[in-house]
Short mmCIF file of C-alpha atoms in Angstrom, two decimals:
data_model
loop_
_atom_site.label_atom_id
_atom_site.label_comp_id
_atom_site.label_asym_id
_atom_site.label_seq_id
_atom_site.Cartn_x
_atom_site.Cartn_y
_atom_site.Cartn_z
CA UNK A 35 110.97 114.65 117.48
CA UNK A 36 112.45 113.00 114.30
CA UNK A 37 111.08 112.88 110.88
CA UNK A 38 112.08 109.97 108.43
CA UNK A 39 112.26 111.03 104.68
CA UNK A 40 112.74 108.68 101.86
CA UNK A 41 113.44 111.41 99.40
CA UNK A 42 116.84 111.48 97.59
CA UNK A 43 118.10 115.06 96.80
CA UNK A 44 121.26 117.19 97.20
CA UNK A 45 119.56 120.35 98.43
CA UNK A 46 117.89 121.43 101.54
CA UNK A 47 114.20 121.02 101.65
CA UNK A 48 111.30 122.73 103.55
CA UNK A 49 107.87 121.88 104.58
CA UNK A 50 104.98 124.43 104.63
CA UNK A 51 102.15 123.96 107.01
CA UNK A 52 99.11 126.16 106.87
CA UNK A 53 99.88 129.58 108.41
CA UNK A 54 103.17 128.61 109.82
CA UNK A 55 106.27 126.33 109.13
CA UNK A 56 107.46 123.03 110.46
CA UNK A 57 111.09 123.38 109.13
CA UNK A 58 113.24 120.70 108.01
CA UNK A 59 116.97 121.19 106.74
CA UNK A 60 119.52 118.88 105.70
CA UNK A 61 121.74 117.57 102.80
CA UNK A 62 119.93 114.48 101.72
CA UNK A 63 122.20 111.88 100.55
CA UNK A 64 121.55 109.56 97.61
CA UNK A 65 119.80 106.21 98.59
CA UNK A 66 119.89 107.13 102.20
CA UNK A 67 117.08 107.45 104.83
CA UNK A 68 117.64 110.57 106.82
CA UNK A 69 116.35 111.64 110.23
CA UNK A 70 116.32 115.49 110.52
CA UNK A 71 115.41 117.19 113.87
CA UNK A 72 111.91 118.84 113.58
CA UNK A 73 112.74 122.43 114.84
CA UNK A 74 109.02 123.12 115.52
CA UNK A 75 106.61 125.67 114.35
CA UNK A 76 108.06 128.96 113.03
CA UNK A 77 105.38 131.72 112.71
CA UNK A 78 105.26 132.90 109.20
CA UNK A 79 105.55 136.58 110.22
CA UNK A 80 108.90 135.66 111.88
CA UNK A 81 110.58 134.29 108.62
CA UNK A 82 112.81 136.81 107.03
CA UNK A 83 111.68 138.09 103.54
CA UNK A 84 108.92 135.82 103.51
CA UNK A 85 105.65 136.35 101.76
CA UNK A 86 102.83 134.00 101.36
CA UNK A 87 102.73 134.60 97.75
CA UNK A 88 106.34 133.50 97.24
CA UNK A 89 107.15 130.95 99.87
CA UNK A 90 108.52 128.50 97.34
CA UNK A 91 111.37 131.13 96.78
CA UNK A 92 111.92 132.25 100.39
CA UNK A 93 115.01 131.09 102.22
CA UNK A 94 115.95 131.05 105.91
CA UNK A 95 119.19 130.07 107.80
CA UNK A 96 118.80 126.97 109.78
CA UNK A 97 121.04 124.36 111.51
CA UNK A 98 120.10 120.58 111.29
CA UNK A 99 121.44 117.34 112.69
CA UNK A 100 121.43 114.67 110.19
CA UNK A 101 121.65 110.89 110.85
CA UNK A 102 122.58 108.94 107.69
CA UNK A 103 123.23 105.04 108.01
CA UNK A 104 124.03 105.33 111.82
CA UNK A 105 126.34 108.27 111.52
CA UNK A 106 125.78 111.85 112.42
CA UNK A 107 126.44 115.06 110.62
CA UNK A 108 125.46 118.63 110.98
CA UNK A 109 124.38 121.04 108.30
CA UNK A 110 124.11 124.88 108.46
CA UNK A 111 122.90 126.88 105.49
CA UNK A 112 119.90 128.29 103.47
CA UNK A 113 116.94 126.15 103.13
CA UNK A 114 114.03 126.72 100.65
CA UNK A 115 110.54 126.66 102.09
CA UNK A 116 107.77 125.24 99.97
CA UNK A 117 104.33 123.61 100.22
CA UNK A 118 105.74 120.07 100.68
CA UNK A 119 108.96 118.00 100.73
CA UNK A 120 109.56 118.40 96.95
CA UNK A 121 112.07 116.27 95.00
CA UNK A 122 114.28 117.75 92.59
CA UNK A 123 113.39 117.98 88.88
CA UNK A 124 115.75 115.29 88.03
CA UNK A 125 114.14 112.93 90.54
CA UNK A 126 110.63 113.67 89.31
CA UNK A 127 111.64 113.04 85.79
CA UNK A 128 113.11 109.64 86.61
CA UNK A 129 110.16 108.60 88.92
CA UNK A 130 107.44 106.36 87.77
CA UNK A 131 105.47 106.18 90.95
CA UNK A 132 104.91 108.95 93.62
CA UNK A 133 102.81 108.04 96.65
CA UNK A 134 101.85 109.39 99.96
CA UNK A 135 100.21 107.31 102.75
CA UNK A 136 97.89 108.72 105.49
CA UNK A 137 96.57 105.79 107.53
CA UNK A 138 94.47 107.63 110.20
CA UNK A 139 95.51 105.30 112.91
CA UNK A 140 93.37 107.21 115.40
CA UNK A 141 90.33 107.04 113.36
CA UNK A 142 88.99 103.54 114.10
CA UNK A 143 86.00 101.62 115.23
CA UNK A 144 86.40 98.00 116.34
CA UNK A 145 85.15 95.28 113.97
CA UNK A 146 84.31 98.08 111.37
CA UNK A 147 85.35 97.39 107.80
CA UNK A 148 86.84 100.65 107.17
CA UNK A 149 89.34 100.10 109.80
CA UNK A 150 92.88 101.46 110.48
CA UNK A 151 94.55 98.27 109.23
CA UNK A 152 93.82 99.12 105.64
CA UNK A 153 96.80 101.45 104.72
CA UNK A 154 99.24 99.63 106.81
CA UNK A 155 98.29 96.30 104.96
CA UNK A 156 98.96 98.06 101.59
CA UNK A 157 102.20 99.37 102.81
CA UNK A 158 103.31 96.02 104.11
CA UNK A 159 102.33 94.27 100.91
CA UNK A 160 104.38 96.95 98.77
CA UNK A 161 107.30 96.26 100.91
CA UNK A 162 106.86 92.53 100.62
CA UNK A 163 106.50 92.87 96.87
CA UNK A 164 109.60 95.04 96.70
CA UNK A 165 107.73 98.02 95.28
CA UNK A 166 109.03 100.71 97.87
CA UNK A 167 111.92 103.13 97.29
CA UNK A 168 114.23 100.94 99.24
CA UNK A 169 114.03 98.34 96.35
CA UNK A 170 113.12 100.49 93.43
CA UNK A 171 115.48 103.49 93.99
CA UNK A 172 114.66 106.40 91.65
CA UNK A 173 111.68 104.72 90.17
CA UNK A 174 109.55 105.12 93.17
CA UNK A 175 109.13 108.14 95.38
CA UNK A 176 107.27 108.17 98.81
CA UNK A 177 106.46 111.55 100.28
CA UNK A 178 106.47 110.91 104.11
CA UNK A 179 106.24 114.57 105.36
CA UNK A 180 103.50 116.42 103.72
CA UNK A 181 101.18 119.28 104.59
CA UNK A 182 97.62 118.83 105.74
CA UNK A 183 95.06 120.56 103.53
CA UNK A 184 94.05 124.02 104.64
CA UNK A 185 90.57 125.14 105.67
CA UNK A 186 90.47 126.95 102.36
CA UNK A 187 91.25 123.84 100.44
CA UNK A 188 88.52 121.98 102.22
CA UNK A 189 85.95 124.75 102.01
CA UNK A 190 86.32 124.73 98.23
CA UNK A 191 84.11 121.64 98.31
CA UNK A 192 82.57 121.48 101.70
CA UNK A 193 80.47 124.01 103.73
CA UNK A 194 82.48 126.05 106.26
CA UNK A 195 79.83 125.10 108.89
CA UNK A 196 80.63 121.53 108.41
CA UNK A 197 84.45 121.91 108.35
CA UNK A 198 84.58 123.85 111.63
CA UNK A 199 82.19 121.60 113.47
CA UNK A 200 84.42 118.57 113.22
CA UNK A 201 86.56 117.71 116.14
CA UNK A 202 88.03 114.07 116.60
CA UNK A 203 88.61 113.24 112.91
CA UNK A 204 89.52 116.58 111.86
CA UNK A 205 93.25 116.57 111.86
CA UNK A 206 93.55 113.04 110.27
CA UNK A 207 90.99 114.00 107.57
CA UNK A 208 92.80 117.19 106.68
CA UNK A 209 96.03 115.15 106.51
CA UNK A 210 94.49 112.62 104.07
CA UNK A 211 93.19 115.62 101.89
CA UNK A 212 96.56 117.02 102.03
CA UNK A 213 98.20 113.87 100.75
CA UNK A 214 96.08 114.16 97.67
CA UNK A 215 97.01 117.74 97.08
CA UNK A 216 100.70 116.92 97.65
CA UNK A 217 100.73 114.18 95.08
CA UNK A 218 98.88 116.36 92.69
CA UNK A 219 101.40 118.94 92.99
CA UNK A 220 104.27 116.52 92.24
CA UNK A 221 102.65 114.91 89.28
CA UNK A 222 101.96 118.23 87.84
CA UNK A 223 105.38 119.55 88.41
CA UNK A 224 106.91 116.30 86.92
CA UNK A 225 104.75 116.78 83.93
CA UNK A 226 106.38 120.20 83.02
CA UNK A 227 109.85 118.48 82.74
CA UNK A 228 109.17 115.15 81.16
CA UNK A 229 106.67 113.63 78.70
CA UNK A 230 106.40 110.60 80.94
CA UNK A 231 105.67 111.80 84.46
CA UNK A 232 105.02 109.40 87.31
CA UNK A 233 101.65 108.39 88.39
CA UNK A 234 100.43 109.46 91.75
CA UNK A 235 98.61 107.48 94.46
CA UNK A 236 97.28 108.89 97.69
CA UNK A 237 96.94 105.92 99.90
CA UNK A 238 94.64 107.64 102.45
CA UNK A 239 91.72 107.17 104.72
CA UNK A 240 89.12 108.02 105.60
CA UNK A 241 88.13 107.65 102.12
CA UNK A 242 86.23 110.50 100.62
CA UNK A 243 83.79 109.92 97.57
CA UNK A 244 80.66 109.65 99.72
CA UNK A 245 81.22 112.90 101.57
CA UNK A 246 78.76 115.41 100.29
CA UNK A 247 79.40 119.19 100.50
CA UNK A 248 77.26 119.71 103.62
CA UNK A 249 78.79 116.77 105.63
CA UNK A 250 79.95 113.14 105.92
CA UNK A 251 78.40 110.18 104.52
CA UNK A 252 79.16 106.58 104.31
CA UNK A 253 82.79 105.99 105.62
CA UNK A 254 83.83 109.30 104.22
CA UNK A 255 84.65 112.69 105.99
CA UNK A 256 86.09 114.98 103.28
CA UNK A 257 85.80 114.58 99.64
CA UNK A 258 89.57 113.98 99.11
CA UNK A 259 89.40 113.71 95.16
CA UNK A 260 86.99 116.61 94.89
CA UNK A 261 89.24 118.83 97.07
CA UNK A 262 92.22 117.90 94.87
CA UNK A 263 90.27 118.47 91.74
CA UNK A 264 89.25 122.09 92.85
CA UNK A 265 92.90 122.62 94.01
CA UNK A 266 94.17 121.48 90.54
CA UNK A 267 91.90 124.05 88.94
CA UNK A 268 92.65 127.00 91.41
CA UNK A 269 96.36 126.49 91.86
CA UNK A 270 97.64 124.83 88.61
CA UNK A 271 95.01 126.15 86.10
CA UNK A 272 94.02 122.66 85.02
CA UNK A 273 90.34 123.59 84.33
CA UNK A 274 89.33 120.36 82.81
CA UNK A 275 89.27 117.38 85.08
CA UNK A 276 88.05 114.00 84.40
CA UNK A 277 87.37 111.85 87.47
CA UNK A 278 86.96 108.10 87.06
CA UNK A 279 85.25 106.29 90.06
CA UNK A 280 85.53 102.57 89.91
CA UNK A 281 84.62 101.86 93.41
CA UNK A 282 81.70 99.26 93.85
CA UNK A 283 79.45 102.02 95.40
CA UNK A 284 78.44 105.21 93.64
CA UNK A 285 80.62 108.18 94.47
CA UNK A 286 77.46 110.42 95.30
CA UNK A 287 79.66 113.01 97.13
CA UNK A 288 81.78 113.68 94.06
CA UNK A 289 78.67 113.32 92.01
CA UNK A 290 76.83 116.08 93.81
CA UNK A 291 79.82 118.36 94.10
CA UNK A 292 80.29 118.72 90.38
CA UNK A 293 76.80 118.15 89.10
CA UNK A 294 76.58 121.44 87.64
CA UNK A 295 80.11 121.92 86.55
CA UNK A 296 80.84 121.65 82.92
CA UNK A 297 84.55 121.51 83.38
CA UNK A 298 84.78 118.32 85.65
CA UNK A 299 83.53 115.21 83.88
CA UNK A 300 82.69 112.40 86.58
CA UNK A 301 82.31 108.92 85.45
CA UNK A 302 81.05 106.19 88.09
CA UNK A 303 80.92 102.64 87.53
CA UNK A 304 79.27 100.83 90.54
CA UNK A 305 77.13 97.89 91.30
CA UNK A 306 73.43 98.30 90.52
CA UNK A 307 71.38 98.61 93.74
CA UNK A 308 74.36 99.22 96.08
CA UNK A 309 74.83 101.71 98.66
CA UNK A 310 73.83 104.63 98.68
CA UNK A 311 71.14 103.96 96.03
CA UNK A 312 72.15 106.96 93.90
CA UNK A 313 73.88 106.86 90.54
CA UNK A 314 71.19 106.08 88.10
CA UNK A 315 71.83 106.31 84.28
CA UNK A 316 69.41 109.24 84.07
CA UNK A 317 71.57 111.49 86.52
CA UNK A 318 73.64 113.26 83.87
CA UNK A 319 74.37 116.67 85.27
CA UNK A 320 72.29 119.78 85.57
CA UNK A 321 72.38 123.23 84.12
CA UNK A 322 75.70 124.16 82.67
CA UNK A 323 77.05 120.84 83.81
CA UNK A 324 74.37 118.72 81.99
CA UNK A 325 76.17 115.86 80.19
CA UNK A 326 79.29 115.95 82.20
CA UNK A 327 78.16 113.24 84.72
CA UNK A 328 78.11 109.72 83.66
CA UNK A 329 76.68 107.02 86.06
CA UNK A 330 76.95 103.40 84.85
CA UNK A 331 75.43 100.89 87.34
CA UNK A 332 76.60 97.45 86.55
CA UNK A 333 74.68 94.24 87.32
CA UNK A 334 75.70 92.00 90.13
CA UNK A 335 78.50 89.46 89.02
CA UNK A 336 80.21 91.82 86.45
CA UNK A 337 83.89 91.29 86.38
CA UNK A 338 86.89 91.54 84.19
CA UNK A 339 85.15 91.19 80.80
CA UNK A 340 82.39 93.74 81.76
CA UNK A 341 85.00 96.40 82.91
CA UNK A 342 87.22 95.99 79.96
CA UNK A 343 84.16 96.73 77.75
CA UNK A 344 83.14 99.52 79.77
CA UNK A 345 86.50 101.07 79.54
CA UNK A 346 86.91 100.56 75.70
CA UNK A 347 83.31 101.63 74.71
CA UNK A 348 82.60 104.20 77.38
CA UNK A 349 85.46 105.50 79.40
CA UNK A 350 87.75 106.01 76.39
CA UNK A 351 85.20 107.74 74.22
CA UNK A 352 84.29 110.21 77.08
CA UNK A 353 87.93 110.96 77.72
CA UNK A 354 88.80 111.57 74.08
CA UNK A 355 85.90 113.97 73.64
CA UNK A 356 86.16 115.79 76.98
CA UNK A 357 90.02 116.29 76.49
CA UNK A 358 91.09 116.59 80.13
CA UNK A 359 93.96 118.48 81.61
CA UNK A 360 94.34 115.93 84.16
CA UNK A 361 92.77 112.58 85.19
CA UNK A 362 91.87 111.68 88.81
CA UNK A 363 90.79 108.28 90.00
CA UNK A 364 88.61 107.31 92.81
CA UNK A 365 90.23 103.82 93.27
CA UNK A 366 87.83 101.63 95.11
CA UNK A 367 89.05 97.96 95.52
CA UNK A 368 85.66 96.83 96.92
CA UNK A 369 84.53 95.53 93.57
CA UNK A 370 87.01 92.57 94.03
CA UNK A 371 85.37 89.20 94.11
CA UNK A 372 86.57 88.58 97.65
CA UNK A 373 85.40 91.83 99.20
CA UNK A 374 82.65 91.14 101.68
CA UNK A 375 80.49 94.40 101.16
CA UNK A 376 79.43 93.85 97.44
CA UNK A 377 78.81 91.26 94.71
CA UNK A 378 81.00 92.17 91.68
CA UNK A 379 83.84 89.99 90.35
CA UNK A 380 86.73 92.22 89.81
CA UNK A 381 90.24 90.53 90.37
CA UNK A 382 93.67 91.74 90.83
CA UNK A 383 94.22 91.59 87.18
CA UNK A 384 91.12 93.69 86.52
CA UNK A 385 92.72 96.50 88.68
CA UNK A 386 96.02 95.91 87.00
CA UNK A 387 94.42 96.54 83.50
CA UNK A 388 92.51 99.62 84.74
CA UNK A 389 95.66 101.06 85.98
CA UNK A 390 97.57 100.46 82.92
CA UNK A 391 94.87 101.57 80.55
CA UNK A 392 94.18 104.95 82.61
CA UNK A 393 97.92 105.75 82.68
CA UNK A 394 98.05 105.28 78.90
CA UNK A 395 94.99 107.39 78.54
CA UNK A 396 96.63 110.21 80.54
CA UNK A 397 99.72 110.01 78.33
CA UNK A 398 97.68 110.39 75.18
CA UNK A 399 95.32 113.11 76.31
CA UNK A 400 96.79 115.27 79.14
CA UNK A 401 100.65 114.96 79.28
CA UNK A 402 100.52 111.88 81.54
CA UNK A 403 98.96 113.79 84.68
CA UNK A 404 97.12 111.07 86.60
CA UNK A 405 96.44 110.81 90.30
CA UNK A 406 94.77 107.94 92.17
CA UNK A 407 93.11 108.20 95.45
CA UNK A 408 92.25 105.12 97.73
CA UNK A 409 88.52 104.83 98.36
CA UNK A 410 86.94 101.36 99.24
CA UNK A 411 88.41 97.86 99.68
CA UNK A 412 87.70 95.81 102.81
CA UNK A 413 89.26 92.48 102.29
CA UNK A 414 92.90 93.33 103.38
CA UNK A 415 94.73 90.70 101.27
CA UNK A 416 92.77 91.45 98.15
CA UNK A 417 93.10 95.15 98.74
CA UNK A 418 96.79 95.04 99.37
CA UNK A 419 97.56 92.78 96.28
CA UNK A 420 95.54 94.79 93.94
CA UNK A 421 97.19 98.05 94.96
CA UNK A 422 100.52 96.35 94.61
CA UNK A 423 99.53 95.43 91.15
CA UNK A 424 98.37 98.92 90.28
CA UNK A 425 101.82 100.03 91.19
CA UNK A 426 103.33 97.41 88.96
CA UNK A 427 101.09 98.84 86.03
CA UNK A 428 102.37 102.44 86.92
CA UNK A 429 105.99 101.05 86.69
CA UNK A 430 105.22 99.40 83.30
CA UNK A 431 105.84 95.93 84.69
CA UNK A 432 103.97 92.66 84.22
CA UNK A 433 101.02 91.70 86.33
CA UNK A 434 101.61 89.09 88.99
CA UNK A 435 97.81 88.53 89.40
CA UNK A 436 98.22 84.95 87.95
CA UNK A 437 100.05 84.02 91.32
CA UNK A 438 97.25 85.78 93.40
CA UNK A 439 93.88 85.28 91.68
CA UNK A 440 91.99 82.25 92.18
CA UNK A 441 89.84 81.44 89.04
CA UNK A 442 87.83 78.68 91.05
CA UNK A 443 85.77 81.44 92.94
CA UNK A 444 84.62 83.22 89.69
CA UNK A 445 81.31 82.35 87.96
CA UNK A 446 79.88 83.48 84.58
CA UNK A 447 79.47 87.21 84.14
CA UNK A 448 75.89 88.59 83.15
CA UNK A 449 77.26 89.82 79.88
CA UNK A 450 73.93 90.19 78.15
CA UNK A 451 72.90 92.56 80.99
CA UNK A 452 76.33 94.39 80.79
CA UNK A 453 75.89 94.85 77.03
CA UNK A 454 72.42 96.38 77.39
CA UNK A 455 73.69 98.68 80.05
CA UNK A 456 76.51 99.79 77.74
CA UNK A 457 74.18 100.30 75.00
CA UNK A 458 71.78 102.42 76.97
CA UNK A 459 74.44 104.78 78.46
CA UNK A 460 75.97 105.15 74.98
CA UNK A 461 72.48 106.33 73.68
CA UNK A 462 72.10 108.65 76.75
CA UNK A 463 75.45 110.36 76.16
CA UNK A 464 75.58 110.02 72.34
CA UNK A 465 78.78 108.00 72.54
#
């Protein structure tokens, strides 16, 4: 079995999987794709001088065959074991985007909108738009070998009875959650060595923001963003987490998970009256978490002007008051005007501006730490180009939305209703 890595480094790397190690070794050469033999599972107890509390610093002798640009080499030496394939510090400092993809190809139902074509369509478009490491070199890092989430990671959000009761979708859902954890690890690591760390994006499915602590809901199995938020608190000590959810549907699972938590501020903008019918303005949190949940249902037809006003008048003010340690984003692209499941009028340019503004907000408030998680988006073309333009925002490049968006499909936004909604939510939260 071979593993393809698009990481550039000059030192051996290792991959930790929960309780055992799938071990890779090799001297990775600059600007090269490398095929390393996967030596298989090595039980943790058989690793020399290796303890779970110090795995990042444990070393083990390995031999590895490496194929670079058609030629073969062998490498023998020490390799460091860590929780993911970790780029060197210099690579993290130079990167502008770090991403993982977990397409869950086996998790599919014929003719279902949340299909296994979604992530591949995004990856194809990133390649077509020359936004991948192959074209961007050190600016973009794609992590292709990363650990699944552990049961403990999942159980920090979901009930153990639910987790253990899953079968068919278990491994792919664990991998999706693991992708978010991996990207979080790397963004946090980068923020320790540069004031301008890369933005992260977990291009994963199944999506997660509808999954409630006791079980699945909507198209979601595990709450990927909620799991990563708890992980950031537990592992990295980033106690104050701001979650922004701009999916067209209310992120009820994330809402419920943190409804009584004062250290996680959850903001959701969603279409009024859409699935699952939750997310009323009056839902503001409970007990110690009262005031750290903000739900803003938008009237049908809301689009770029509405979201720009919401960001400036609501999201920025909340973020500045809350002072987060990290910003996480449930990035749903189903508010796009061409998406079949709702009736908002976001465009590629709307998503570009959201990414640009959120990245800037993170730089101002929390050392640039910002991680996006794919949620909805079911028109493959608008989904793919919107994600690609999100990448361009992360890279600090101009939007190409004028070449993609069709103004002829847009109609007047209900701005009076939007203004009333903004005024009401500002009054409720004293903004």
